[in-house]
mmCIF file of C-alpha atoms and ligand atoms in Angstrom:
data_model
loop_
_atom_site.group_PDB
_atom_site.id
_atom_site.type_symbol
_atom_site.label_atom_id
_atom_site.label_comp_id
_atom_site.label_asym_id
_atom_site.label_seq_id
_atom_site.Cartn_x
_atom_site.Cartn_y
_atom_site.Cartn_z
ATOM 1 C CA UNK A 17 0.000 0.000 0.000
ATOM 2 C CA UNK A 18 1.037 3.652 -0.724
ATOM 3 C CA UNK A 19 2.039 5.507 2.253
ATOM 4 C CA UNK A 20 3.607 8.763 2.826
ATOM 5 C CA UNK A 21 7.232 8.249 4.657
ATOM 6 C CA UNK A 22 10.261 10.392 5.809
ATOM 7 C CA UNK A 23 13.316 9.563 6.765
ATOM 8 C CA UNK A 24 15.552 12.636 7.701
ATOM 9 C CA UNK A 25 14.520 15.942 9.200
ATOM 10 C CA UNK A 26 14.154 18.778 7.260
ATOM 11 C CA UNK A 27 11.378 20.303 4.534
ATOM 12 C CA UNK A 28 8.868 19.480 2.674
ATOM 13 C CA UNK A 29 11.165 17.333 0.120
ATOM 14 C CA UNK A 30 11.926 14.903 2.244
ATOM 15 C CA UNK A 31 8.542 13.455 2.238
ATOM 16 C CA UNK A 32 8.566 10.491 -0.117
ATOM 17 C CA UNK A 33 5.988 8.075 -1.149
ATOM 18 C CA UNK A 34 6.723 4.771 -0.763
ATOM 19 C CA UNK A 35 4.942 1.138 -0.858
ATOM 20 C CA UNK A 36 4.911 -0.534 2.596
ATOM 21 C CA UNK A 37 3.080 -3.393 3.960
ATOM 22 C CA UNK A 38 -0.676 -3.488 4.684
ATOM 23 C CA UNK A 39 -1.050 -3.457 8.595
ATOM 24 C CA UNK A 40 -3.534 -6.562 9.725
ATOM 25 C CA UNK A 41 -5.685 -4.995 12.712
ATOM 26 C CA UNK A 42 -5.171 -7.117 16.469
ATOM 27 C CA UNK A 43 -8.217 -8.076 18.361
ATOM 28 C CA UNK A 44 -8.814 -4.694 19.831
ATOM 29 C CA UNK A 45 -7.982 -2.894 16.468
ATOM 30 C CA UNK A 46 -9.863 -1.242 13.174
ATOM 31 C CA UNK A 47 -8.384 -1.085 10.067
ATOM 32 C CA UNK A 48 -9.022 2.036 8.049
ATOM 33 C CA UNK A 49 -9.581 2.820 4.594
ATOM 34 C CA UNK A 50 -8.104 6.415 5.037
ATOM 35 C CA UNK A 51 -9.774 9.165 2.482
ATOM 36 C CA UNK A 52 -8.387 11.582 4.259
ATOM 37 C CA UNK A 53 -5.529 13.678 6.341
ATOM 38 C CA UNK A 54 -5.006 16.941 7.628
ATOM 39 C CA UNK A 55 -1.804 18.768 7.284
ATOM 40 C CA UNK A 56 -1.526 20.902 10.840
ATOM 41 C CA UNK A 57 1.049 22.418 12.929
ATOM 42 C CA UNK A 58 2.298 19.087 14.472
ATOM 43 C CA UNK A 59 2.824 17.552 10.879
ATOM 44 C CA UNK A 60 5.027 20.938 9.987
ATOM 45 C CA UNK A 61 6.855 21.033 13.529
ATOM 46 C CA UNK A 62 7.397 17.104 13.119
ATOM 47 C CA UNK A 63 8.550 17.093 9.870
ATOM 48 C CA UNK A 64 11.145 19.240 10.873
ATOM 49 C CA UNK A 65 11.712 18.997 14.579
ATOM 50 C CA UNK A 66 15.400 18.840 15.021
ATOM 51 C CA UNK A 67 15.687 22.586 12.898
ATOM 52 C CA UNK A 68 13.045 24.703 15.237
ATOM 53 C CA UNK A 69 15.157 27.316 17.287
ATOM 54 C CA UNK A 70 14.173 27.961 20.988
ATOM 55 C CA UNK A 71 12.543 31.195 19.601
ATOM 56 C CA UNK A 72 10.435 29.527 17.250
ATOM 57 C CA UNK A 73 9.618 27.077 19.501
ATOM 58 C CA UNK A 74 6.708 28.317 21.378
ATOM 59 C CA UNK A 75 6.722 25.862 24.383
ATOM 60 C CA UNK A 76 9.052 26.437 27.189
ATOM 61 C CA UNK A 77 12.428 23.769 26.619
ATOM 62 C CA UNK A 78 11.187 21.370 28.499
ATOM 63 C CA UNK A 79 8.610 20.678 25.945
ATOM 64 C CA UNK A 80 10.945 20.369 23.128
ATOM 65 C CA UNK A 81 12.785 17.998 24.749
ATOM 66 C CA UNK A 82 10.067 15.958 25.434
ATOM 67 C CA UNK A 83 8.776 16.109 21.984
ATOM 68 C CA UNK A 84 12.366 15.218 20.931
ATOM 69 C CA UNK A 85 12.291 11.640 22.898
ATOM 70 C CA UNK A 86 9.096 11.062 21.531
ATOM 71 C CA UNK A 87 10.477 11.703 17.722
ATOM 72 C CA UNK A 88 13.308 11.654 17.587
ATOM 73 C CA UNK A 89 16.473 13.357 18.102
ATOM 74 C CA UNK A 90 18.238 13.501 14.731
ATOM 75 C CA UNK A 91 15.863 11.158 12.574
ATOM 76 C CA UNK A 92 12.539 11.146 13.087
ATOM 77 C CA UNK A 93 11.507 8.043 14.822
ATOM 78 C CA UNK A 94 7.994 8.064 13.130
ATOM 79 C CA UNK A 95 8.491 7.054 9.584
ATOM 80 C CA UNK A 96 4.639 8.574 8.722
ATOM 81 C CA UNK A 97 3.149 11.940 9.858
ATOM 82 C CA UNK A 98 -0.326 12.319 10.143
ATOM 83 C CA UNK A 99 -2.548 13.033 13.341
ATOM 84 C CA UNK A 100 -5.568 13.586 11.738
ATOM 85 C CA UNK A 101 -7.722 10.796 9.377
ATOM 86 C CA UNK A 102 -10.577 9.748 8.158
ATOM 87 C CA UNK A 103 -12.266 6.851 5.936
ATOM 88 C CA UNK A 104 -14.169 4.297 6.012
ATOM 89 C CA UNK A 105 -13.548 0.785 8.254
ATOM 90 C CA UNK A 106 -12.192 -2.078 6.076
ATOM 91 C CA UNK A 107 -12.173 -4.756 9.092
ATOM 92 C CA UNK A 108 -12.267 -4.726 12.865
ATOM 93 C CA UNK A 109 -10.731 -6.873 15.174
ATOM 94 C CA UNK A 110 -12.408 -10.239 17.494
ATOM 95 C CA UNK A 111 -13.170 -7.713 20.384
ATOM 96 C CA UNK A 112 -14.162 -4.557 18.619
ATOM 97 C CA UNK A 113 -17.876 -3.873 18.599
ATOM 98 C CA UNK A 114 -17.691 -0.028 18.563
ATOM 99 C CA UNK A 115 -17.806 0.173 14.922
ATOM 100 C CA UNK A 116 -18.296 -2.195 11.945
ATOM 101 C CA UNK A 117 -16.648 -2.853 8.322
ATOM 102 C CA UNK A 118 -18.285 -0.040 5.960
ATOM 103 C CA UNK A 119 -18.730 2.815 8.923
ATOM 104 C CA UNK A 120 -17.359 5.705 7.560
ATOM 105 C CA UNK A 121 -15.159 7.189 11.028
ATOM 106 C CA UNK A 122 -12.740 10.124 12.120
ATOM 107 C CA UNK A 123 -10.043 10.084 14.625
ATOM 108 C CA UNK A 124 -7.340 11.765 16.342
ATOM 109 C CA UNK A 125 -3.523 9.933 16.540
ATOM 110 C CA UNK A 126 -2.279 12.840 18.783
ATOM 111 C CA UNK A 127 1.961 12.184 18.756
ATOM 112 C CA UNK A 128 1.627 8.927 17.775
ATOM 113 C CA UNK A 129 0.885 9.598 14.145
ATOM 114 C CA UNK A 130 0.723 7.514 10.840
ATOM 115 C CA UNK A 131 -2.022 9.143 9.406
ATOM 116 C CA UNK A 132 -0.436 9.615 6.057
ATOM 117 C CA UNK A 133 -1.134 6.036 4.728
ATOM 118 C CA UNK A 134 -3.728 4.252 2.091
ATOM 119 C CA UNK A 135 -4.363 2.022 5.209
ATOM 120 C CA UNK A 136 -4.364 2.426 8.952
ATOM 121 C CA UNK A 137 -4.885 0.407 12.022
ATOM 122 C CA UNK A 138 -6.132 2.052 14.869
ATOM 123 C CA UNK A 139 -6.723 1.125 18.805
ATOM 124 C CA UNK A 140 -10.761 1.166 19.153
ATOM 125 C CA UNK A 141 -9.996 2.906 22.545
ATOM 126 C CA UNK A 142 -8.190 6.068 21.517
ATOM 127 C CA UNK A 143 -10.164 8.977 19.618
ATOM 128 C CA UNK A 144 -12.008 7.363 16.933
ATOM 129 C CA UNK A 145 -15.926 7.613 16.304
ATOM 130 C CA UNK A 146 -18.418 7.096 13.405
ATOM 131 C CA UNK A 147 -18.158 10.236 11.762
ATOM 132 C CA UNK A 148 -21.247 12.544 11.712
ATOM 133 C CA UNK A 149 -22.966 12.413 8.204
ATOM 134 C CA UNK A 150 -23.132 16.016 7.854
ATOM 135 C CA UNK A 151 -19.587 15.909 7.024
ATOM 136 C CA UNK A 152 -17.722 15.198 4.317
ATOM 137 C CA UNK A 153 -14.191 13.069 4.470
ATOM 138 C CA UNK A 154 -12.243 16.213 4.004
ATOM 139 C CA UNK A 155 -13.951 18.186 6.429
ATOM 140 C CA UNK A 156 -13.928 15.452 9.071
ATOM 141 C CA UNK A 157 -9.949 15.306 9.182
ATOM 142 C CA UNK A 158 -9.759 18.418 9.792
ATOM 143 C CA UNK A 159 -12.033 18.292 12.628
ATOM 144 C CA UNK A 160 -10.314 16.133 15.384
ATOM 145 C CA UNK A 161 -7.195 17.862 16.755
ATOM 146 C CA UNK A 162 -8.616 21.565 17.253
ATOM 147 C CA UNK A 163 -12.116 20.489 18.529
ATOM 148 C CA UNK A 164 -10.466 18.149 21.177
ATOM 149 C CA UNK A 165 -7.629 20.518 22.417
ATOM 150 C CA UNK A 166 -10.056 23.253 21.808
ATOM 151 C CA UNK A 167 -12.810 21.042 24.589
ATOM 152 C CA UNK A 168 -9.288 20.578 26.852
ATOM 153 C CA UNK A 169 -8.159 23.737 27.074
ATOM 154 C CA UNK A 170 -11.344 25.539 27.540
ATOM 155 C CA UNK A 171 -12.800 23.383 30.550
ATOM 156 C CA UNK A 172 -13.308 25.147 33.998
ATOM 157 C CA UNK A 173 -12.624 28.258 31.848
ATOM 158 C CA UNK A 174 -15.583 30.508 33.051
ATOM 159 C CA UNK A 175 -17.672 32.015 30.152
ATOM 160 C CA UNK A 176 -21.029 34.512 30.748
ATOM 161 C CA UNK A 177 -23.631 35.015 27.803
ATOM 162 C CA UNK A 178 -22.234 38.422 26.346
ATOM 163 C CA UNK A 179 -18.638 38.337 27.494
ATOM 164 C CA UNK A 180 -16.389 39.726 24.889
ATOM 165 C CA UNK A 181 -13.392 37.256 24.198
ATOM 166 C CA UNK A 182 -10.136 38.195 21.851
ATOM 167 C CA UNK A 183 -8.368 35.048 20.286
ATOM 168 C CA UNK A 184 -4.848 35.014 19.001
ATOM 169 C CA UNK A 185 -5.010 32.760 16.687
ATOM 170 C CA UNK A 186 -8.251 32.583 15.689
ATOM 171 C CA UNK A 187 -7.731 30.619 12.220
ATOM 172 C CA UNK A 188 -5.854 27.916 13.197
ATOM 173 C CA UNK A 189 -6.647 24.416 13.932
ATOM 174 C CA UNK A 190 -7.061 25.143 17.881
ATOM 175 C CA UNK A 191 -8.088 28.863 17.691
ATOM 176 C CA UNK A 192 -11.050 28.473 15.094
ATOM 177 C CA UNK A 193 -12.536 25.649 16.965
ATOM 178 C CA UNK A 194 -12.046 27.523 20.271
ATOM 179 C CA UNK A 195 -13.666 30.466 18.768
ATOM 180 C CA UNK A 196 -16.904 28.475 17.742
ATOM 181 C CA UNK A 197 -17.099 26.900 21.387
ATOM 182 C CA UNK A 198 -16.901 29.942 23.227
ATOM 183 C CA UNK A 199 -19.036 31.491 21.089
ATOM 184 C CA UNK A 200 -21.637 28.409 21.293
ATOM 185 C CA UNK A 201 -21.518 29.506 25.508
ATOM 186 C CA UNK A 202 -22.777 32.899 24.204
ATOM 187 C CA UNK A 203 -19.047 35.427 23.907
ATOM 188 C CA UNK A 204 -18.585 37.892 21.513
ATOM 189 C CA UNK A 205 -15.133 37.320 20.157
ATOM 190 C CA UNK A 206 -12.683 39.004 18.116
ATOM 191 C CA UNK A 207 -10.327 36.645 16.598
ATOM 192 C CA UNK A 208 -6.651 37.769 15.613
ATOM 193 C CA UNK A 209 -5.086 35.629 12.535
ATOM 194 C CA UNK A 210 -3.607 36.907 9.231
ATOM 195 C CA UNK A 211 -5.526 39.051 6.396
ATOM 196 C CA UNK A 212 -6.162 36.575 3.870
ATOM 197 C CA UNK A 213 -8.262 34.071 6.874
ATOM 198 C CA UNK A 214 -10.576 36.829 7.826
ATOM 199 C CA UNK A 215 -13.365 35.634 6.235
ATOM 200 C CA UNK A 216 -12.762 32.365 7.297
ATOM 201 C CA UNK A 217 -12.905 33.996 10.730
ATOM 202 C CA UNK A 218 -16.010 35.845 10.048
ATOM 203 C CA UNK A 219 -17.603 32.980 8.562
ATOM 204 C CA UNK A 220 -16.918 30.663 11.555
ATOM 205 C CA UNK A 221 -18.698 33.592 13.948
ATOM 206 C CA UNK A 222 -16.347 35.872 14.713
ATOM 207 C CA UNK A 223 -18.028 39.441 15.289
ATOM 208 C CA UNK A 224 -15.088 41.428 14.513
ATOM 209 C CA UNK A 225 -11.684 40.590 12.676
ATOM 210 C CA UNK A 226 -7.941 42.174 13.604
ATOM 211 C CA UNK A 227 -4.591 41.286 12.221
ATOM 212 C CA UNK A 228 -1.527 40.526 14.127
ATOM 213 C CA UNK A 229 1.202 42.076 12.007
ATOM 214 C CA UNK A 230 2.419 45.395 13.888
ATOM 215 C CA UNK A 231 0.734 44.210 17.024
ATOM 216 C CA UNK A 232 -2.550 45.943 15.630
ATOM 217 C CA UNK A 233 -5.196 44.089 18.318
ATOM 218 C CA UNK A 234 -3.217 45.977 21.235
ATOM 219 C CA UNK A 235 -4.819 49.096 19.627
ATOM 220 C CA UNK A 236 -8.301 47.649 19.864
ATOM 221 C CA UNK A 237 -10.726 49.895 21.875
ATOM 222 C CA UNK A 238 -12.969 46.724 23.083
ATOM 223 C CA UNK A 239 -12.213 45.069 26.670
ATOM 224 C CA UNK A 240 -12.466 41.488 27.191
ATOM 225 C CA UNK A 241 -13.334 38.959 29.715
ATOM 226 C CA UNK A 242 -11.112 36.294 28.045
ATOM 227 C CA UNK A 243 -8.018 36.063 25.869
ATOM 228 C CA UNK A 244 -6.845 32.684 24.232
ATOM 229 C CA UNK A 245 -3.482 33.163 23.456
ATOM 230 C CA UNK A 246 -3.084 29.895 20.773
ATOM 231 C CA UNK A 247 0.894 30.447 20.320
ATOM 232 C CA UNK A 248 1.962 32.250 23.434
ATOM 233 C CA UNK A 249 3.244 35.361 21.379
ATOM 234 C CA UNK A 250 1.097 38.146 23.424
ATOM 235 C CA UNK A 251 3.044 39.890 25.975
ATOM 236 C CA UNK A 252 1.005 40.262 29.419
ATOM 237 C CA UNK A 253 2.588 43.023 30.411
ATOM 238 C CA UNK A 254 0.955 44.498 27.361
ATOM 239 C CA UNK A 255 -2.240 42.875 27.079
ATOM 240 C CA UNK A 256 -3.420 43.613 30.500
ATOM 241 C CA UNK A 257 -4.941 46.626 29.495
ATOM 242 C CA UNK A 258 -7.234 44.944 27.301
ATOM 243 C CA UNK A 259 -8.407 42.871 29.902
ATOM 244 C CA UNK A 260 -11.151 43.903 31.941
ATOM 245 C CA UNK A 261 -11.119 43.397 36.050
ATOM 246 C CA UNK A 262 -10.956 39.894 36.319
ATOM 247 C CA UNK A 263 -10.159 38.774 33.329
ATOM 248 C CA UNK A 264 -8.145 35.964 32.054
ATOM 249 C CA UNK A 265 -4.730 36.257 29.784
ATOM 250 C CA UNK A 266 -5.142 31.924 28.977
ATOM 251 C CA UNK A 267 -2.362 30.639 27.437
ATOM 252 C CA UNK A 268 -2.242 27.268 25.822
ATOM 253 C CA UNK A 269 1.653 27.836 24.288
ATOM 254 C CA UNK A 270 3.811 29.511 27.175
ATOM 255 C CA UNK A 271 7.727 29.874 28.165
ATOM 256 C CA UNK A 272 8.982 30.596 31.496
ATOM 257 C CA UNK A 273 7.471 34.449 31.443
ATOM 258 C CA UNK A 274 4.124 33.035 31.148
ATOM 259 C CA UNK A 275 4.451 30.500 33.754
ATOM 260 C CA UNK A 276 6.079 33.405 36.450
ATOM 261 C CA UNK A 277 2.821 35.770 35.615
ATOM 262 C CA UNK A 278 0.534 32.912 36.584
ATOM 263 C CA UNK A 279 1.822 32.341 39.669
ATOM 264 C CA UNK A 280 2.244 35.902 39.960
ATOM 265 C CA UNK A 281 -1.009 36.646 39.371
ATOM 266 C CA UNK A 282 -2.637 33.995 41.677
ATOM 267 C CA UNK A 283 -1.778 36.334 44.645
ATOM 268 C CA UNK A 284 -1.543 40.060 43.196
ATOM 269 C CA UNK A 285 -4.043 41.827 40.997
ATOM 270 C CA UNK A 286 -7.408 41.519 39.642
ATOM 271 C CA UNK A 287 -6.081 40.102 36.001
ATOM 272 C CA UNK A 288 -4.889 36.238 35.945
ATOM 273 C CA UNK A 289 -2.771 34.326 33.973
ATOM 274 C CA UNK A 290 -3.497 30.803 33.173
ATOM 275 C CA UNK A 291 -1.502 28.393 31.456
ATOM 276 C CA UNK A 292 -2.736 25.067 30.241
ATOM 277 C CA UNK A 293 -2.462 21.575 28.709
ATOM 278 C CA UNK A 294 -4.919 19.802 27.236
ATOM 279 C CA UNK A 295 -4.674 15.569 27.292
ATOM 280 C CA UNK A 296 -6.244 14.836 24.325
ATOM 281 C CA UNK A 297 -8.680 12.565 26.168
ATOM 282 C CA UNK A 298 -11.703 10.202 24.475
ATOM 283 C CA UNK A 299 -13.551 11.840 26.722
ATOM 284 C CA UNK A 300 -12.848 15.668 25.496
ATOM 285 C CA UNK A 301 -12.750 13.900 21.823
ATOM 286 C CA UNK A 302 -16.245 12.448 22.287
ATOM 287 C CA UNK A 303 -17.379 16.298 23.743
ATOM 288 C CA UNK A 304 -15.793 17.449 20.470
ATOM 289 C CA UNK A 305 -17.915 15.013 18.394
ATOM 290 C CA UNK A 306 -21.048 16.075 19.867
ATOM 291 C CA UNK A 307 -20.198 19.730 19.211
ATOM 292 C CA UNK A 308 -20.007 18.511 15.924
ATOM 293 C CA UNK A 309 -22.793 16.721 15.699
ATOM 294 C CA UNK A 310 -24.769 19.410 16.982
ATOM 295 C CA UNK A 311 -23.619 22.100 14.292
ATOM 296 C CA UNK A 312 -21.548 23.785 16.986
ATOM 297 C CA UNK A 313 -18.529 23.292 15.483
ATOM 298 C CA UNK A 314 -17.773 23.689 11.301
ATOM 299 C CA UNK A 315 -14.807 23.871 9.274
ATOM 300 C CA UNK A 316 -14.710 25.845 5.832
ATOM 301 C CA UNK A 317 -12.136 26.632 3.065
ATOM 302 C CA UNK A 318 -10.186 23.312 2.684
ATOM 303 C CA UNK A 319 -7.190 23.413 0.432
ATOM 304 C CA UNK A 320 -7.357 20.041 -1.338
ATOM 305 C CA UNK A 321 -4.716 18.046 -2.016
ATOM 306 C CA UNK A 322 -4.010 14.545 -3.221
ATOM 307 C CA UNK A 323 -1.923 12.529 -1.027
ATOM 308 C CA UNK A 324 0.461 12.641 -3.988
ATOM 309 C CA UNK A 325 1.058 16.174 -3.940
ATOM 310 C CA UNK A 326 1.909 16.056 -0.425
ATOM 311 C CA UNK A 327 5.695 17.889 -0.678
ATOM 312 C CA UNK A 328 3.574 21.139 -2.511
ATOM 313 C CA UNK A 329 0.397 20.570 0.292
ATOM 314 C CA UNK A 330 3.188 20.913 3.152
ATOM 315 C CA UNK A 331 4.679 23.666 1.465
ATOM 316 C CA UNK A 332 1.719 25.748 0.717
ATOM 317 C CA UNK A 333 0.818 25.630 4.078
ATOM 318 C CA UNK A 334 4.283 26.417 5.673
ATOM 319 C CA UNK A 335 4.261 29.445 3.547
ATOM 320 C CA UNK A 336 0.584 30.195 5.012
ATOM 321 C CA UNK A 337 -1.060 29.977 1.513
ATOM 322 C CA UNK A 338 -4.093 28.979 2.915
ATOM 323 C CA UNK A 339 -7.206 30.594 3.842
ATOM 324 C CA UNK A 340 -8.595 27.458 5.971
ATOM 325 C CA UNK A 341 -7.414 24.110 6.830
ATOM 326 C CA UNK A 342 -5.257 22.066 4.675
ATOM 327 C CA UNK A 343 -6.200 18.352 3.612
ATOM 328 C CA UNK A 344 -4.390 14.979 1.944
ATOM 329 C CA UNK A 345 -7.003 13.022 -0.208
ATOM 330 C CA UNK A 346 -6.334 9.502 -1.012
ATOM 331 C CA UNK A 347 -8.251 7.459 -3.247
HETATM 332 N N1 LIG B 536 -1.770 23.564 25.601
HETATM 333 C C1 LIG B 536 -2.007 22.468 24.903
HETATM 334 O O1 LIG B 536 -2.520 21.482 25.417
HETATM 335 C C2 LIG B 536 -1.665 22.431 23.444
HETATM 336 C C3 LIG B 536 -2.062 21.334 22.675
HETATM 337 C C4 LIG B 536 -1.731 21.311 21.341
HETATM 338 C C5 LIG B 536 -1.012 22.359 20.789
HETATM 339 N N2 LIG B 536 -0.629 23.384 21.583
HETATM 340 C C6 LIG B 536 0.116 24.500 21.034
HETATM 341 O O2 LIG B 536 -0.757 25.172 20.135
HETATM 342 C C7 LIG B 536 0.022 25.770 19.126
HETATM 343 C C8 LIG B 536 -0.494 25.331 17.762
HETATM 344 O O3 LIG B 536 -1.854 25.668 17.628
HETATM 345 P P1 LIG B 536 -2.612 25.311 16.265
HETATM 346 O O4 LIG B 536 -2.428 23.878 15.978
HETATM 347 O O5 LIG B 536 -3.966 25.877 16.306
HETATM 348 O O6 LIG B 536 -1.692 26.076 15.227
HETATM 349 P P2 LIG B 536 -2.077 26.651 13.787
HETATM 350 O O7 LIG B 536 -3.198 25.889 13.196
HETATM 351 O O8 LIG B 536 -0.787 26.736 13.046
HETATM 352 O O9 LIG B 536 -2.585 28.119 14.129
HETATM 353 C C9 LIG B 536 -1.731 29.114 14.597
HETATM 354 C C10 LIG B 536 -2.528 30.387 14.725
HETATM 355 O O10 LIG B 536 -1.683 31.423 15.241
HETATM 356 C C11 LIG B 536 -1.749 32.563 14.378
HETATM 357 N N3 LIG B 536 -0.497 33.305 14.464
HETATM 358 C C12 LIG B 536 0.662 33.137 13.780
HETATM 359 N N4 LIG B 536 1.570 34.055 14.183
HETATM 360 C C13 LIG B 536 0.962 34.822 15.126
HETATM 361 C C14 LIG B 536 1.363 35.942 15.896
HETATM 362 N N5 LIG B 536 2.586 36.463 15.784
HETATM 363 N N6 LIG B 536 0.479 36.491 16.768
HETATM 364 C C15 LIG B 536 -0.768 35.985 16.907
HETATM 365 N N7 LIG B 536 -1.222 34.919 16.189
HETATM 366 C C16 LIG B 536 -0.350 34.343 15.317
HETATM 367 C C17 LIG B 536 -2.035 31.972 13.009
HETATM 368 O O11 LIG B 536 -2.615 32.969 12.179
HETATM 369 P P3 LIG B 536 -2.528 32.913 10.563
HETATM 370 O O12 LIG B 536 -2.427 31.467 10.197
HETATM 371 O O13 LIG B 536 -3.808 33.548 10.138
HETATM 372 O O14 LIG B 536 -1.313 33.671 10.167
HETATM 373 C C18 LIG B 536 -3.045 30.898 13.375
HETATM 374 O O15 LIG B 536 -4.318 31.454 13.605
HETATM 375 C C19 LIG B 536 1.464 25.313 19.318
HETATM 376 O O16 LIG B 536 2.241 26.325 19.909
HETATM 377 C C20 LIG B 536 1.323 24.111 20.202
HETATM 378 O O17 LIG B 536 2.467 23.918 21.004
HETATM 379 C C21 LIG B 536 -0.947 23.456 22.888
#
């Protein structure tokens, strides 16, 4: 079967396509027809791991290192990328009774990847469901990651009908499904990507649009409640004016500064930082599919393309080409 491989760090070029074996599913396993991946942030970061400086990593160095065990220090580890599928269910195992040969599903890998492959074999106890009808393939895989760290990340984050909410990093994976859940618990939010995904924005529910180049939302005459800060880059210092009394600055990418302002801010002030982690659960993933299921959560323009084309897919993305999501298709 065709599958997409890489041996070597580095970029988009040294993703070949290769022919590897068929996996055979174990008792508690589904095999996968996969129609189709997602190309996100962890498929770019993995793909090149080993070359991200400190400074464009935007986890404190402890993270890094702990991404580096998982992948690898100087060759990736993980021969296929991929965290993101979905397709229909070729055969199941003796002990799964979940789902059956024919369902058409969607999952999340989170680091363990392999996504990028004609077939797939899959655990039926990590985040894998029958996929809601009212999406297509292409639109499912690109529906996993964000909604579930979106649901983690989120949780015991308090949220009043009316509260306005400013996310950097509204367009991404993360950010655009954050948006859509706090905006399904009744905020008003302002989301903060690049110009050419502000209709995206818009179209997802955003009531207002601002870009980040020259720091532009720091100018914005609005106060918020709540600001999701998807890769760590505002400043506290600076965007504590445009929080209101008792706001939240919540990180979910954060380096030492971040971490000192939490704790600061857990004893002085009226303005708190919060930095967290989301698991990844089944649990938040199932959330996510319900949010889904109920129309709370949508994707929009997908760049399409086939699993072939993968080397100019990575690099249209990396060069932020894309107004929404990107997607693999395989046949
Ligand atoms: N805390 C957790 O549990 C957790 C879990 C998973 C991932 N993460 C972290 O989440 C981040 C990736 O999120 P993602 O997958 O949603 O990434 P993504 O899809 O690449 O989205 C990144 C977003 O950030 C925006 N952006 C780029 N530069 C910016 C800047 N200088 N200021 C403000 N916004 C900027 C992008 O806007 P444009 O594309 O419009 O330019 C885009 O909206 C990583 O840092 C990762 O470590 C955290």
């Amino acid at each position: 079967m065709k599958a997409i491989v890489y041996e070597e760090y580095g970029p988009p070029e040294v993703l070949k396509i290769r022919n590897i074996d068929k996996p055979v599913p174990g008792l508690h396993q589904i095999l996968v027809k996969v129609k189709a991946a997602s190309v996100n942030f962890g498929d770019l970061r993995a793909r090149n791991f080993k070359n991200i400086s400190a400074k464009n990593f935007h986890m404190h160095s402890l993270f890094k290192f702990i991404a580096l065990m998982m992948f690898g220090f100087s060759k990736p580890k993980k021969r296929v990328l991929g965290s993101e599928f979905s397709g229909v269910v070729e055969s199941v195992g003796s002990e799964v009774s979940s789902v059956k040969p024919g369902d058409h599903v969607f999952g999340y890998l989170s680091a363990n990847m392999g996504a990028y492959q004609e077939y797939l074999c899959v655990d039926d106890k990590i985040c894998v469901a029958v996929k809601p009808p009212v999406l297509s393939f292409e639109e499912a895989a690109v529906l996993t990651y964000g909604p579930v760290m979106a649901v983690g990340v989120l949780k015991n984050i308090k949220i009043n009908p009316g509260d306005n909410v400013l996310i950097l990093g509204a367009s991404g994976f993360i950010g655009s499904a954050a948006l859509q859940i706090l905006k399904s618990r009744g905020a008003k939010v302002t989301g903060v990507c690049s110009k050419n995904k502000f209709d995206y924005v818009m179209n997802l529910g955003a009531e207002n649009v601002i870009e980040y180049k020259n720091g532009d939302y720091l100018n914005s005459s609005l106060k918020y409640n709540l600001i999701v800060d998807i890769l760590g880059k505002g400043d506290f210092t600076k965007c504590r004016n445009l929080l209101k009394p008792g706001g939240v600055h919540l990180f979910i990418s954060f380096k030492t500064a971040a971490l000192f302002n939490m704790i600061k801010t857990r004893f002085f002030g009226n303005k708190k930082v919060i930095c967290k982690i989301a698991i990844g659960s089944r649990d938040d993933f199932l959330e996510a599919v319900q949010l889904i299921e109920n129309g709370k959560i949508r994707t929009g323009n997908l760049s399409l393309f086939p699993a072939d084309d993968v080397v100019d897919a990575h690099r249209f993305a990396e060069a932020g080409k894309n107004t929404g999501p990107v997607v693999l298709t395989f046949d």
